[in-house]
Amino acid sequence: MGREDMRAGDSDRKTVADQLKTALDEGRLDLSEYDDRLQRTYAAKTYADLDGLLTDLPGTVPVQRAQVQPHTPAAAPAPQTASPARQIAQWAGPYGAVIVVCVLIWAITSASAGHLTYFWPVWMLIPLVFGVCGQWFGKGGPHRR
C-alpha cells in the first residue's frame, strides 16, 4: 500500500493547514489561494492528496521529498577604480545640468525685465569648482599615489 492509498487522518490535515497558514503569513500565498488550498486540505482523503498541496511552496515540502542543495555564494566583483576624470563626470554632470537650468532661469528673467540682471548662477559654480579641485588634487587625483 503506497501513499496514494493510505488514508490521511485529521491530525495530518491539521498539520498541512498549519503549514498553509505559515505560508500565508510569510506572503508566499495570497488569501484566495490559501482559501482554495485549505478547502482542498480538509477534503483530502489520502496522503498523496495532501502532498500535492505543499509541493510548490518553498520550505514546506514534505521531508520525504525534500532535497537540500548546498549554497555556493557568487564571487564578489573586483572593485574597479575609475579614472579621476570619470569620477568627476559622475557627479559633475548632473550638477552641471542644475547650473544650466539656473542659467536658463536667469536668461528668461533678464529677457522679461528688458535688461541683463545680476548673474546669480555664478554662485552655483563655486561648489562645482571646489568639487573638481578636490577630486583632481585630492587623494583621488592623478598627482597622488
Coordinates of N, CA, C and O in Angstrom, one line a residue:
M1 N 0.8 -1.2 0.0 CA 0.0 0.0 0.0 C 0.9 1.2 0.0 O 1.7 1.4 0.9
G2 N 0.7 2.1 -1.0 CA 1.5 3.3 -1.1 C 0.8 4.5 -0.5 O -0.3 4.5 0.0
R3 N 1.5 5.7 -0.6 CA 1.0 6.9 0.0 C -0.3 7.3 -0.7 O -1.2 8.0 -0.1
E4 N -0.5 6.9 -2.0 CA -1.7 7.3 -2.7 C -2.9 6.5 -2.2 O -4.0 7.0 -2.4
D5 N -2.7 5.4 -1.5 CA -3.8 4.6 -1.0 C -4.0 4.8 0.5 O -5.1 4.4 1.0
M6 N -3.0 5.3 1.2 CA -3.1 5.5 2.7 C -4.0 6.7 3.0 O -3.8 7.8 2.5
R7 N -5.0 6.4 3.9 CA -5.9 7.5 4.3 C -5.2 8.4 5.3 O -4.5 8.0 6.2
A8 N -5.5 9.7 5.1 CA -4.9 10.7 6.0 C -5.9 11.0 7.1 O -7.1 10.9 7.0
G9 N -5.3 11.2 8.3 CA -6.1 11.5 9.5 C -6.3 13.0 9.7 O -5.7 13.8 9.0
D10 N -7.1 13.3 10.7 CA -7.4 14.7 11.0 C -6.1 15.5 11.4 O -6.0 16.6 11.1
S11 N -5.3 14.8 12.1 CA -4.0 15.5 12.6 C -3.1 15.8 11.4 O -2.4 16.8 11.4
D12 N -3.1 14.9 10.4 CA -2.4 15.2 9.2 C -2.9 16.4 8.4 O -2.2 17.2 7.9
R13 N -4.2 16.5 8.3 CA -4.9 17.6 7.7 C -4.6 18.9 8.5 O -4.3 20.0 7.9
K14 N -4.6 18.8 9.8 CA -4.3 20.0 10.6 C -2.9 20.4 10.4 O -2.6 21.7 10.3
T15 N -1.9 19.5 10.3 CA -0.5 19.9 10.1 C -0.4 20.6 8.7 O 0.3 21.6 8.7
V16 N -1.0 20.1 7.7 CA -0.9 20.8 6.4 C -1.6 22.1 6.4 O -1.1 23.1 5.9
A17 N -2.7 22.3 7.1 CA -3.4 23.5 7.3 C -2.5 24.5 8.0 O -2.5 25.7 7.7
D18 N -1.8 24.1 9.0 CA -0.8 25.0 9.7 C 0.3 25.4 8.8 O 0.7 26.6 8.9
Q19 N 0.8 24.5 8.0 CA 1.9 24.9 7.0 C 1.3 25.9 6.0 O 2.0 26.9 5.6
L20 N 0.1 25.7 5.6 CA -0.5 26.7 4.6 C -0.7 28.1 5.3 O -0.5 29.1 4.7
K21 N -1.1 28.1 6.6 CA -1.2 29.3 7.3 C 0.1 30.0 7.4 O 0.2 31.3 7.3
T22 N 1.2 29.3 7.7 CA 2.5 29.8 7.8 C 2.9 30.5 6.4 O 3.4 31.6 6.4
A23 N 2.6 29.8 5.3 CA 2.9 30.3 4.0 C 2.1 31.6 3.7 O 2.6 32.5 3.1
L24 N 0.9 31.6 4.2 CA 0.1 32.8 4.0 C 0.7 34.0 4.8 O 0.8 35.1 4.3
D25 N 1.1 33.7 6.1 CA 1.7 34.7 6.9 C 3.0 35.3 6.4 O 3.3 36.4 6.6
E26 N 3.7 34.4 5.7 CA 5.0 34.8 5.1 C 4.9 35.4 3.7 O 5.9 35.8 3.2
G27 N 3.6 35.5 3.2 CA 3.4 36.1 1.9 C 3.7 35.2 0.7 O 3.7 35.7 -0.4
R28 N 3.8 33.9 0.9 CA 4.0 33.0 -0.2 C 2.7 32.6 -0.8 O 2.7 32.0 -1.9
L29 N 1.6 32.9 -0.2 CA 0.3 32.6 -0.7 C -0.6 33.8 -0.6 O -0.4 34.5 0.4
D30 N -1.5 34.1 -1.5 CA -2.4 35.2 -1.3 C -3.7 34.5 -0.7 O -3.8 33.3 -0.5
L31 N -4.6 35.4 -0.2 CA -5.7 34.9 0.5 C -6.6 34.0 -0.2 O -7.1 32.9 0.3
S32 N -6.9 34.2 -1.5 CA -7.8 33.4 -2.3 C -7.1 32.0 -2.5 O -7.8 31.0 -2.5
E33 N -5.8 32.0 -2.8 CA -5.1 30.7 -3.0 C -5.1 29.9 -1.7 O -5.2 28.7 -1.7
Y34 N -4.9 30.6 -0.6 CA -4.9 30.0 0.8 C -6.3 29.3 1.0 O -6.3 28.2 1.4
D35 N -7.4 30.1 0.7 CA -8.7 29.5 0.9 C -8.9 28.3 0.1 O -9.5 27.3 0.6
D36 N -8.5 28.3 -1.2 CA -8.7 27.2 -2.1 C -7.9 26.0 -1.6 O -8.5 24.9 -1.5
R37 N -6.7 26.2 -1.2 CA -5.9 25.1 -0.7 C -6.4 24.5 0.6 O -6.3 23.3 0.9
L38 N -6.9 25.4 1.5 CA -7.4 25.0 2.8 C -8.6 24.1 2.6 O -8.8 23.1 3.2
Q39 N -9.5 24.5 1.6 CA -10.7 23.6 1.3 C -10.3 22.3 0.8 O -10.8 21.3 1.2
R40 N -9.3 22.3 -0.1 CA -8.8 21.0 -0.6 C -8.1 20.2 0.4 O -8.1 18.9 0.4
T41 N -7.5 20.9 1.5 CA -6.8 20.1 2.6 C -7.9 19.4 3.4 O -7.7 18.2 3.6
Y42 N -9.0 20.0 3.7 CA -9.9 19.3 4.6 C -10.8 18.4 3.7 O -11.4 17.5 4.3
A43 N -10.7 18.4 2.4 CA -11.4 17.5 1.6 C -10.5 16.3 1.2 O -11.0 15.3 0.7
A44 N -9.2 16.4 1.5 CA -8.3 15.3 1.1 C -8.6 14.1 1.9 O -8.9 14.1 3.1
K45 N -8.4 12.9 1.2 CA -8.7 11.6 1.8 C -7.4 10.8 2.0 O -7.3 10.1 2.9
T46 N -6.4 11.1 1.1 CA -5.1 10.3 1.2 C -3.9 11.2 1.4 O -4.0 12.5 1.2
Y47 N -2.8 10.6 1.8 CA -1.6 11.4 1.9 C -1.1 12.0 0.6 O -0.6 13.1 0.6
A48 N -1.4 11.3 -0.5 CA -1.0 11.9 -1.8 C -1.8 13.2 -2.1 O -1.2 14.1 -2.7
D49 N -3.0 13.2 -1.7 CA -3.8 14.5 -1.9 C -3.2 15.6 -1.1 O -3.1 16.8 -1.5
L50 N -2.7 15.3 0.1 CA -2.1 16.3 1.0 C -0.8 16.8 0.4 O -0.4 18.0 0.5
D51 N 0.0 15.8 -0.1 CA 1.4 16.2 -0.6 C 1.3 17.2 -1.7 O 2.1 18.0 -1.8
G52 N 0.3 17.0 -2.6 CA 0.2 17.9 -3.7 C -0.1 19.4 -3.3 O 0.1 20.3 -4.2
L53 N -0.6 19.6 -2.1 CA -0.9 21.0 -1.7 C 0.3 21.8 -1.3 O 0.2 23.0 -1.2
L54 N 1.4 21.1 -1.0 CA 2.6 21.8 -0.5 C 3.8 21.8 -1.4 O 4.8 22.4 -1.0
T55 N 3.8 21.1 -2.5 CA 5.0 20.9 -3.2 C 5.6 22.1 -3.9 O 6.8 22.2 -4.1
D56 N 4.7 23.1 -4.2 CA 5.3 24.3 -4.8 C 5.6 25.4 -3.9 O 6.0 26.5 -4.3
L57 N 5.5 25.2 -2.6 CA 5.8 26.2 -1.6 C 7.2 25.9 -1.0 O 7.5 24.8 -0.5
P58 N 8.1 26.9 -1.1 CA 9.5 26.6 -0.6 C 9.4 26.5 0.9 O 8.7 27.2 1.6
G59 N 10.2 25.5 1.4 CA 10.2 25.4 2.9 C 9.1 24.5 3.5 O 9.2 24.2 4.6
T60 N 8.1 24.2 2.7 CA 7.0 23.3 3.2 C 6.9 22.0 2.5 O 5.9 21.4 2.6
V61 N 7.9 21.6 1.7 CA 7.9 20.4 1.0 C 8.0 19.3 2.1 O 8.8 19.4 3.0
P62 N 7.2 18.2 2.0 CA 7.4 17.1 2.9 C 8.8 16.6 3.0 O 9.5 16.6 2.0
V63 N 9.2 16.2 4.2 CA 10.6 15.8 4.5 C 11.0 14.7 3.6 O 12.1 14.6 3.2
Q64 N 10.1 13.8 3.3 CA 10.4 12.6 2.5 C 10.9 13.0 1.1 O 11.6 12.4 0.4
R65 N 10.4 14.2 0.6 CA 10.7 14.6 -0.8 C 11.6 15.8 -0.8 O 11.9 16.4 -1.9
A66 N 12.1 16.3 0.3 CA 12.9 17.5 0.3 C 14.3 17.2 -0.2 O 14.9 16.1 0.0
Q67 N 14.9 18.1 -0.9 CA 16.3 18.0 -1.4 C 17.1 19.2 -1.0 O 16.7 20.3 -1.4
V68 N 18.1 19.0 -0.2 CA 18.9 20.1 0.2 C 20.1 20.3 -0.7 O 20.8 19.4 -1.1
Q69 N 20.2 21.5 -1.2 CA 21.2 21.9 -2.2 C 22.2 22.8 -1.5 O 21.8 23.8 -0.8
P70 N 23.5 22.5 -1.5 CA 24.5 23.4 -0.9 C 24.5 24.8 -1.6 O 24.3 24.9 -2.8
H71 N 24.6 25.8 -0.8 CA 24.6 27.2 -1.3 C 26.1 27.6 -1.6 O 26.9 27.5 -0.7
T72 N 26.4 28.0 -2.8 CA 27.7 28.5 -3.1 C 27.6 30.0 -3.5 O 26.9 30.3 -4.5
P73 N 28.1 30.8 -2.6 CA 28.0 32.3 -2.9 C 28.7 32.7 -4.1 O 29.8 32.1 -4.5
A74 N 28.2 33.6 -4.8 CA 28.8 34.1 -6.0 C 30.0 35.0 -5.7 O 30.1 35.6 -4.6
A75 N 31.0 34.9 -6.5 CA 32.2 35.7 -6.3 C 31.9 37.2 -6.4 O 31.2 37.6 -7.3
A76 N 32.4 37.9 -5.4 CA 32.2 39.3 -5.4 C 33.0 40.0 -6.5 O 34.2 39.6 -6.8
P77 N 32.4 40.9 -7.3 CA 33.2 41.5 -8.4 C 34.3 42.4 -7.8 O 34.2 43.0 -6.7
A78 N 35.4 42.4 -8.5 CA 36.5 43.2 -8.1 C 36.2 44.6 -8.2 O 35.6 45.1 -9.2
P79 N 36.5 45.4 -7.2 CA 36.2 46.8 -7.2 C 37.1 47.5 -8.3 O 38.3 47.3 -8.5
Q80 N 36.4 48.3 -9.1 CA 37.1 49.0 -10.2 C 37.3 50.4 -9.9 O 36.3 51.1 -9.5
T81 N 38.5 50.9 -10.0 CA 38.7 52.3 -9.7 C 38.7 53.0 -11.0 O 39.3 52.7 -12.0
A82 N 37.8 54.0 -11.0 CA 37.6 54.8 -12.2 C 38.7 55.9 -12.3 O 39.3 56.3 -11.3
S83 N 38.9 56.4 -13.4 CA 39.9 57.5 -13.6 C 39.3 58.8 -12.9 O 38.1 58.9 -12.8
P84 N 40.2 59.7 -12.5 CA 39.7 60.9 -11.9 C 38.7 61.7 -12.8 O 37.7 62.2 -12.3
A85 N 39.0 61.7 -14.1 CA 38.0 62.4 -15.0 C 36.7 61.7 -14.9 O 35.6 62.4 -14.9
R86 N 36.6 60.4 -14.9 CA 35.4 59.7 -14.9 C 34.7 59.9 -13.5 O 33.5 60.1 -13.5
Q87 N 35.4 60.0 -12.4 CA 34.8 60.2 -11.1 C 34.2 61.6 -11.1 O 33.1 61.8 -10.5
I88 N 34.9 62.6 -11.6 CA 34.4 64.0 -11.7 C 33.1 64.0 -12.5 O 32.1 64.6 -12.2
A89 N 33.1 63.3 -13.7 CA 32.0 63.3 -14.6 C 30.8 62.7 -13.9 O 29.6 63.1 -14.3
Q90 N 31.0 61.7 -13.0 CA 29.8 61.0 -12.4 C 29.0 62.0 -11.6 O 27.8 61.8 -11.5
W91 N 29.6 62.9 -10.9 CA 28.8 63.8 -10.1 C 28.7 65.2 -10.7 O 27.7 65.9 -10.4
A92 N 29.7 65.6 -11.5 CA 29.6 67.0 -12.0 C 28.6 67.1 -13.2 O 28.1 68.1 -13.4
G93 N 28.4 66.0 -13.9 CA 27.4 66.0 -15.0 C 26.0 66.4 -14.5 O 25.4 67.4 -15.0
P94 N 25.5 65.7 -13.5 CA 24.2 66.1 -13.0 C 24.2 67.5 -12.4 O 23.2 68.3 -12.6
Y95 N 25.2 67.9 -11.7 CA 25.3 69.2 -11.1 C 25.4 70.3 -12.2 O 24.9 71.3 -12.1
G96 N 26.1 69.9 -13.3 CA 26.2 70.8 -14.4 C 24.8 71.1 -15.0 O 24.5 72.2 -15.5
A97 N 24.0 70.1 -15.0 CA 22.6 70.2 -15.6 C 21.8 71.2 -14.7 O 21.1 72.0 -15.2
V98 N 22.1 71.2 -13.4 CA 21.4 72.1 -12.5 C 21.9 73.5 -12.8 O 21.1 74.5 -12.8
I99 N 23.1 73.7 -13.1 CA 23.7 75.0 -13.4 C 23.0 75.5 -14.7 O 22.7 76.7 -14.9
V100 N 22.9 74.6 -15.7 CA 22.3 75.0 -17.0 C 20.9 75.5 -16.8 O 20.4 76.5 -17.3
V101 N 20.1 74.8 -15.9 CA 18.7 75.2 -15.6 C 18.7 76.6 -15.0 O 17.9 77.4 -15.3
C102 N 19.6 76.8 -14.0 CA 19.7 78.1 -13.3 C 20.0 79.2 -14.3 O 19.5 80.3 -14.3
V103 N 21.0 79.0 -15.3 CA 21.3 80.0 -16.3 C 20.1 80.3 -17.2 O 19.8 81.4 -17.5
L104 N 19.3 79.2 -17.5 CA 18.1 79.4 -18.3 C 17.1 80.3 -17.6 O 16.5 81.2 -18.2
I105 N 16.9 80.0 -16.3 CA 16.0 80.8 -15.5 C 16.5 82.3 -15.4 O 15.7 83.2 -15.6
W106 N 17.8 82.5 -15.3 CA 18.4 83.8 -15.3 C 18.1 84.5 -16.6 O 17.7 85.7 -16.7
A107 N 18.3 83.8 -17.7 CA 18.1 84.4 -19.0 C 16.7 84.7 -19.3 O 16.4 85.8 -19.8
I108 N 15.8 83.9 -18.8 CA 14.3 84.2 -19.0 C 13.9 85.5 -18.2 O 13.2 86.3 -18.7
T109 N 14.4 85.5 -16.9 CA 14.1 86.7 -16.1 C 14.7 87.9 -16.6 O 14.1 89.0 -16.6
S110 N 15.9 87.8 -17.2 CA 16.6 89.0 -17.8 C 15.8 89.5 -19.0 O 15.7 90.7 -19.2
A111 N 15.4 88.5 -19.8 CA 14.7 88.9 -21.0 C 13.3 89.5 -20.7 O 12.9 90.5 -21.3
S112 N 12.7 89.0 -19.7 CA 11.4 89.6 -19.3 C 11.6 91.0 -18.6 O 10.7 91.8 -18.7
A113 N 12.7 91.2 -18.0 CA 13.0 92.5 -17.4 C 13.4 93.6 -18.4 O 13.3 94.8 -18.2
G114 N 13.9 93.1 -19.6 CA 14.3 94.0 -20.6 C 15.7 94.4 -20.5 O 16.2 95.2 -21.4
H115 N 16.5 93.9 -19.5 CA 17.9 94.2 -19.4 C 18.5 93.1 -18.7 O 17.9 92.2 -18.1
L116 N 19.9 93.0 -18.7 CA 20.6 91.9 -18.0 C 20.5 92.2 -16.5 O 20.9 93.3 -16.1
T117 N 20.1 91.2 -15.8 CA 20.0 91.3 -14.3 C 21.3 90.7 -13.8 O 22.1 90.2 -14.5
Y118 N 21.4 90.8 -12.5 CA 22.6 90.3 -11.8 C 22.7 88.8 -12.1 O 21.8 88.0 -12.0
F119 N 23.9 88.3 -12.5 CA 24.1 86.9 -12.9 C 24.4 86.1 -11.6 O 25.5 85.7 -11.3
W120 N 23.3 85.7 -11.0 CA 23.3 84.9 -9.8 C 23.7 83.5 -10.0 O 24.2 82.8 -9.0
P121 N 23.6 82.9 -11.1 CA 24.0 81.5 -11.3 C 25.5 81.3 -11.1 O 26.0 80.1 -10.9
V122 N 26.3 82.4 -11.1 CA 27.7 82.2 -10.8 C 28.0 81.6 -9.4 O 29.0 80.9 -9.2
W123 N 27.1 81.9 -8.5 CA 27.2 81.3 -7.1 C 27.1 79.8 -7.2 O 27.6 79.1 -6.3
M124 N 26.4 79.3 -8.1 CA 26.2 77.8 -8.3 C 27.5 77.1 -8.8 O 27.7 75.9 -8.6
L125 N 28.4 77.9 -9.3 CA 29.7 77.4 -9.8 C 30.7 77.1 -8.7 O 31.6 76.3 -8.9
I126 N 30.5 77.8 -7.6 CA 31.5 77.7 -6.5 C 31.6 76.3 -6.0 O 32.7 75.7 -6.0
P127 N 30.5 75.6 -5.7 CA 30.7 74.2 -5.2 C 31.2 73.3 -6.3 O 32.0 72.4 -6.0
L128 N 30.9 73.6 -7.6 CA 31.4 72.8 -8.7 C 32.9 72.9 -8.8 O 33.6 71.9 -8.9
V129 N 33.4 74.1 -8.7 CA 34.9 74.4 -8.8 C 35.6 73.7 -7.6 O 36.6 73.0 -7.8
F130 N 35.0 73.8 -6.4 CA 35.7 73.2 -5.2 C 35.6 71.7 -5.4 O 36.6 71.0 -5.0
G131 N 34.6 71.1 -5.9 CA 34.5 69.7 -6.0 C 35.5 69.1 -7.1 O 36.1 68.1 -6.9
V132 N 35.6 69.9 -8.2 CA 36.5 69.4 -9.2 C 37.9 69.5 -8.7 O 38.7 68.6 -8.9
C133 N 38.3 70.6 -8.0 CA 39.6 70.8 -7.5 C 39.9 69.7 -6.4 O 41.0 69.1 -6.4
G134 N 38.9 69.4 -5.6 CA 39.1 68.4 -4.6 C 39.3 67.0 -5.2 O 40.2 66.3 -4.7
Q135 N 38.6 66.7 -6.2 CA 38.8 65.4 -6.9 C 40.1 65.3 -7.6 O 40.8 64.3 -7.6
W136 N 40.4 66.4 -8.3 CA 41.6 66.4 -9.1 C 42.9 66.5 -8.3 O 43.8 65.7 -8.5
F137 N 42.9 67.3 -7.3 CA 44.2 67.5 -6.5 C 44.1 66.7 -5.1 O 45.1 66.7 -4.5
G138 N 43.0 66.2 -4.8 CA 42.9 65.5 -3.5 C 43.5 64.1 -3.6 O 44.3 63.8 -4.5
K139 N 43.0 63.2 -2.7 CA 43.5 61.8 -2.7 C 43.2 61.0 -3.9 O 43.9 60.0 -4.2
G140 N 42.2 61.4 -4.7 CA 41.9 60.6 -5.9 C 42.5 61.1 -7.2 O 42.3 60.6 -8.3
G141 N 43.3 62.2 -7.1 CA 43.8 62.9 -8.3 C 45.0 62.1 -8.9 O 45.6 61.2 -8.3
P142 N 45.4 62.6 -10.1 CA 46.5 61.9 -10.8 C 47.9 62.2 -10.2 O 48.8 61.5 -10.5
H143 N 48.0 63.2 -9.4 CA 49.3 63.6 -8.8 C 49.6 62.9 -7.5 O 50.6 63.1 -6.9
R144 N 48.6 62.2 -7.0 CA 48.8 61.5 -5.7 C 48.9 60.0 -5.9 O 48.4 59.4 -6.8
R145 N 49.6 59.3 -5.1 CA 49.8 57.9 -5.2 C 49.3 57.2 -3.9 O 49.4 57.6 -2.9

